[in-house]
């Protein structure tokens, strides 16, 4: 990306320069005419650097999402003015505005490169500004154009709908039927509500030759402080989750009891034919590198160890309760299996002498998305629309889950496994697999393994942009360039398919 940047632009990626500007309360601004993917990524990297300097890394997904929405709206506003000019329509005239808007959406979508490429020719720019002042973080995206009354009413209407809605999920139930412009303001408003922040912190600033959208956020914002409760709908589903099957509970109690005899544990497992078959299958999957494949429970326990058997027992119990049958959920289960294999391969490669991490990696990867099953059940009428919208706009799905449900699938999964008294390491891997820097230090290695395994799985489906990966995690595995990541992917994927 650096070859596209000027020396002045590169300075704004220097953490020390950013820190100096923050301390002196100097606005960090970038003005662009042609918003290329590289430039959009550059603007996001500046936000990430600023958030890191003020110790708000946990808010990165949400703030970057807000920035992306504001930039998209800004770019669309400029394109609209070019379109009206080319159609010889007056954008401030009510009849001309209605006439132009009938065809603008279709023409813009089919010819975006044209409207983006000629913005400098028309003197249309957009400016992103970040300012840390006193106890607040200000983020603003501005156009050097005047806002029409029709655009102002549209934005105001979207924000009002978000504020008045008793069921925010309903707002998105017809996403695919709507124009798209303005949905970002709904999302941002809902997110501010979830963080306990007043809608007054979202401002529309309209002047004669200047239009800006400004968001004011607390400098010390903490997602766990502002998002402290699960939505009522998800909470009710959580209460209805059954306990682990009785046979699983009995075996887990024996495994946790230091006075238990190995023979007693083996006998209890063997009494359940289905459990025995499932356990052998999982042992062969989870420990596929062993030269000798176990053929019975006694061999499995001896080869895998009590910690490995305990983890697999928990996994089997979870899946007996929650494993899905629909087509969409089968894909989710297939993804979980991929992540489990990638996680185990990473554990063997980078922690070959740490038996605990190797024992935990497969199950932690297998169960990392267990909360998604419950989330989908909580919002069956909107989840597919949300996922399609996220994919189109390149928004991490868990950001929308946080907005709509008040808690993301990682948090829900952690609540489930806590209720079932799972080992802390499994719960930590589930809860922090999207935010490894927030994980407790003692569980950070396994969390980073699951995070990277999840990235590798998405990468094979071309749903992961290397440039947006956590650089701290990548450095833990010696990855400094995308070619290193690609080499690791090829190496592990080859092992997985052998």
Coordinates of N, CA, C and O in Angstrom, one line a residue, residues 301-366:
X301 N -7.8 -43.1 25.6 CA -7.5 -42.3 26.9 C -6.0 -42.3 27.1 O -5.4 -41.3 27.5
X302 N -5.3 -43.5 26.9 CA -3.9 -43.5 27.1 C -3.1 -42.7 26.2 O -2.1 -42.0 26.6
X303 N -3.5 -42.6 24.9 CA -2.8 -41.9 23.9 C -3.0 -40.4 24.0 O -2.1 -39.5 23.8
X304 N -4.3 -40.0 24.2 CA -4.7 -38.6 24.2 C -4.5 -37.9 25.6 O -4.2 -36.7 25.7
X305 N -4.7 -38.7 26.6 CA -4.6 -38.2 28.0 C -5.9 -37.7 28.5 O -6.8 -37.4 27.7
X306 N -6.0 -37.5 29.8 CA -7.3 -37.1 30.4 C -7.7 -35.7 30.0 O -8.9 -35.5 29.8
X307 N -6.8 -34.8 29.8 CA -7.1 -33.5 29.4 C -7.7 -33.5 28.0 O -8.8 -32.8 27.7
X308 N -7.1 -34.2 27.1 CA -7.7 -34.3 25.7 C -9.0 -35.0 25.7 O -9.9 -34.5 25.0
X309 N -9.2 -36.1 26.5 CA -10.5 -36.8 26.5 C -11.5 -35.9 27.1 O -12.7 -35.8 26.6
X310 N -11.2 -35.1 28.2 CA -12.1 -34.2 28.8 C -12.6 -33.2 27.8 O -13.8 -32.9 27.7
X311 N -11.7 -32.6 27.1 CA -12.1 -31.6 26.1 C -13.0 -32.2 25.0 O -14.0 -31.5 24.6
X312 N -12.7 -33.3 24.5 CA -13.5 -34.0 23.5 C -14.9 -34.4 24.0 O -15.9 -34.3 23.3
X313 N -15.0 -34.8 25.3 CA -16.3 -35.1 25.9 C -17.1 -33.9 25.9 O -18.3 -33.9 25.6
X314 N -16.6 -32.7 26.3 CA -17.3 -31.5 26.3 C -17.8 -31.1 24.9 O -18.9 -30.7 24.7
X315 N -16.9 -31.3 23.9 CA -17.3 -31.0 22.6 C -18.5 -31.8 22.1 O -19.5 -31.4 21.5
X316 N -18.4 -33.1 22.4 CA -19.5 -34.1 22.0 C -20.8 -33.7 22.7 O -21.9 -33.6 22.0
X317 N -20.7 -33.3 24.0 CA -21.9 -32.9 24.7 C -22.5 -31.7 24.1 O -23.8 -31.5 24.0
X318 N -21.7 -30.7 23.7 CA -22.2 -29.5 23.2 C -22.9 -29.7 21.8 O -24.0 -29.2 21.6
X319 N -22.3 -30.5 21.0 CA -22.8 -30.7 19.7 C -24.1 -31.6 19.7 O -25.0 -31.4 18.9
X320 N -24.2 -32.4 20.7 CA -25.5 -33.2 20.9 C -26.6 -32.3 21.2 O -27.8 -32.5 20.8
X321 N -26.3 -31.2 21.9 CA -27.4 -30.2 22.2 C -27.7 -29.2 21.1 O -28.8 -28.8 20.9
X322 N -26.6 -28.8 20.4 CA -26.7 -27.6 19.5 C -26.4 -27.8 18.0 O -26.6 -27.0 17.2
X323 N -25.9 -29.0 17.7 CA -25.5 -29.2 16.3 C -26.7 -29.0 15.3 O -27.7 -29.6 15.5
X324 N -26.5 -28.2 14.3 CA -27.7 -27.8 13.4 C -27.9 -28.8 12.4 O -27.1 -29.7 12.1
X325 N -29.1 -28.7 11.7 CA -29.4 -29.6 10.6 C -29.8 -28.8 9.3 O -29.8 -29.4 8.3
X326 N -30.0 -27.5 9.4 CA -30.3 -26.8 8.2 C -29.1 -26.6 7.3 O -27.9 -26.7 7.8
X327 N -29.3 -26.3 6.1 CA -28.2 -26.2 5.1 C -27.2 -25.1 5.6 O -26.0 -25.3 5.6
X328 N -27.7 -23.9 6.0 CA -26.8 -22.8 6.4 C -26.0 -23.2 7.6 O -24.8 -22.9 7.7
X329 N -26.6 -23.9 8.5 CA -25.9 -24.3 9.7 C -24.9 -25.4 9.5 O -23.9 -25.6 10.2
X330 N -25.2 -26.3 8.5 CA -24.2 -27.3 8.1 C -22.9 -26.6 7.6 O -21.8 -27.1 7.9
X331 N -23.1 -25.5 6.9 CA -21.9 -24.8 6.4 C -21.1 -24.2 7.6 O -19.9 -24.2 7.6
X332 N -21.9 -23.8 8.6 CA -21.2 -23.3 9.8 C -20.4 -24.4 10.5 O -19.3 -24.2 11.0
X333 N -21.0 -25.5 10.5 CA -20.4 -26.7 11.2 C -19.1 -27.1 10.4 O -18.1 -27.4 11.0
X334 N -19.2 -27.0 9.1 CA -18.0 -27.3 8.2 C -16.9 -26.3 8.5 O -15.7 -26.7 8.6
X335 N -17.3 -25.1 8.6 CA -16.3 -24.0 9.0 C -15.6 -24.3 10.3 O -14.4 -24.2 10.5
X336 N -16.4 -24.7 11.3 CA -15.9 -25.0 12.6 C -14.9 -26.2 12.5 O -13.9 -26.2 13.2
X337 N -15.2 -27.2 11.7 CA -14.3 -28.3 11.6 C -13.0 -27.8 10.9 O -11.9 -28.3 11.3
X338 N -13.1 -27.0 9.9 CA -11.9 -26.4 9.3 C -11.0 -25.7 10.3 O -9.8 -25.8 10.3
X339 N -11.6 -24.8 11.1 CA -10.9 -24.0 12.1 C -10.2 -25.0 13.1 O -9.1 -24.7 13.5
X340 N -10.9 -26.0 13.5 CA -10.3 -27.0 14.4 C -9.1 -27.6 13.8 O -8.0 -27.7 14.5
X341 N -9.1 -28.0 12.6 CA -7.9 -28.6 12.0 C -6.8 -27.6 11.8 O -5.6 -27.9 12.1
X342 N -7.1 -26.4 11.4 CA -6.1 -25.3 11.3 C -5.5 -25.0 12.7 O -4.3 -24.8 12.8
X343 N -6.3 -25.0 13.7 CA -5.8 -24.7 15.1 C -4.9 -25.7 15.5 O -3.8 -25.4 16.1
X344 N -5.2 -27.0 15.3 CA -4.4 -28.1 15.8 C -3.0 -28.0 15.0 O -1.9 -28.2 15.6
X345 N -3.1 -27.8 13.7 CA -1.8 -27.7 12.9 C -1.0 -26.6 13.4 O 0.3 -26.7 13.5
X346 N -1.6 -25.4 13.7 CA -0.8 -24.3 14.3 C -0.2 -24.6 15.6 O 1.0 -24.3 15.9
X347 N -0.9 -25.4 16.4 CA -0.4 -25.7 17.8 C 0.8 -26.7 17.6 O 1.8 -26.5 18.3
X348 N 0.7 -27.6 16.7 CA 1.9 -28.5 16.5 C 3.1 -27.8 15.9 O 4.2 -28.0 16.3
X349 N 2.8 -26.8 15.0 CA 3.9 -26.1 14.4 C 4.6 -25.1 15.3 O 5.8 -25.1 15.3
X350 N 3.8 -24.4 16.1 CA 4.4 -23.3 16.9 C 4.6 -23.6 18.4 O 5.2 -22.9 19.1
X351 N 3.9 -24.7 18.9 CA 3.9 -25.0 20.3 C 4.1 -26.5 20.4 O 3.4 -27.2 21.2
X352 N 5.1 -27.1 19.7 CA 5.3 -28.5 19.6 C 5.6 -29.2 20.9 O 5.4 -30.4 21.1
X353 N 6.2 -28.4 21.9 CA 6.5 -29.0 23.2 C 5.5 -28.7 24.3 O 5.7 -29.1 25.4
X354 N 4.4 -28.0 23.9 CA 3.4 -27.7 24.9 C 2.2 -28.6 24.8 O 1.3 -28.4 23.9
X355 N 2.2 -29.6 25.6 CA 1.1 -30.6 25.5 C -0.3 -30.0 25.8 O -1.3 -30.5 25.2
X356 N -0.3 -29.1 26.7 CA -1.6 -28.5 27.0 C -2.3 -27.7 25.8 O -3.4 -27.9 25.6
X357 N -1.4 -27.0 25.2 CA -2.0 -26.2 24.0 C -2.4 -27.2 22.9 O -3.4 -27.0 22.3
X358 N -1.6 -28.2 22.7 CA -1.9 -29.2 21.6 C -3.2 -29.9 22.0 O -4.1 -30.1 21.1
X359 N -3.4 -30.2 23.3 CA -4.6 -30.9 23.7 C -5.9 -30.0 23.6 O -7.0 -30.5 23.4
X360 N -5.7 -28.7 23.7 CA -6.8 -27.7 23.8 C -7.2 -27.2 22.4 O -8.3 -26.8 22.1
X361 N -6.2 -27.2 21.5 CA -6.4 -26.4 20.2 C -7.5 -26.9 19.4 O -8.4 -26.1 18.9
X362 N -7.7 -28.2 19.2 CA -8.7 -28.8 18.3 C -10.1 -28.4 18.8 O -10.9 -27.9 18.1
X363 N -10.3 -28.7 20.1 CA -11.7 -28.4 20.6 C -12.0 -26.9 20.7 O -13.1 -26.5 20.4
X364 N -11.0 -26.1 21.0 CA -11.3 -24.7 21.0 C -11.6 -24.2 19.6 O -12.5 -23.3 19.5
X365 N -10.9 -24.7 18.6 CA -11.3 -24.3 17.2 C -12.7 -24.8 16.8 O -13.4 -24.1 16.2
X366 N -13.0 -26.0 17.3 CA -14.3 -26.7 16.9 C -15.4 -25.9 17.5 O -16.5 -25.8 16.9

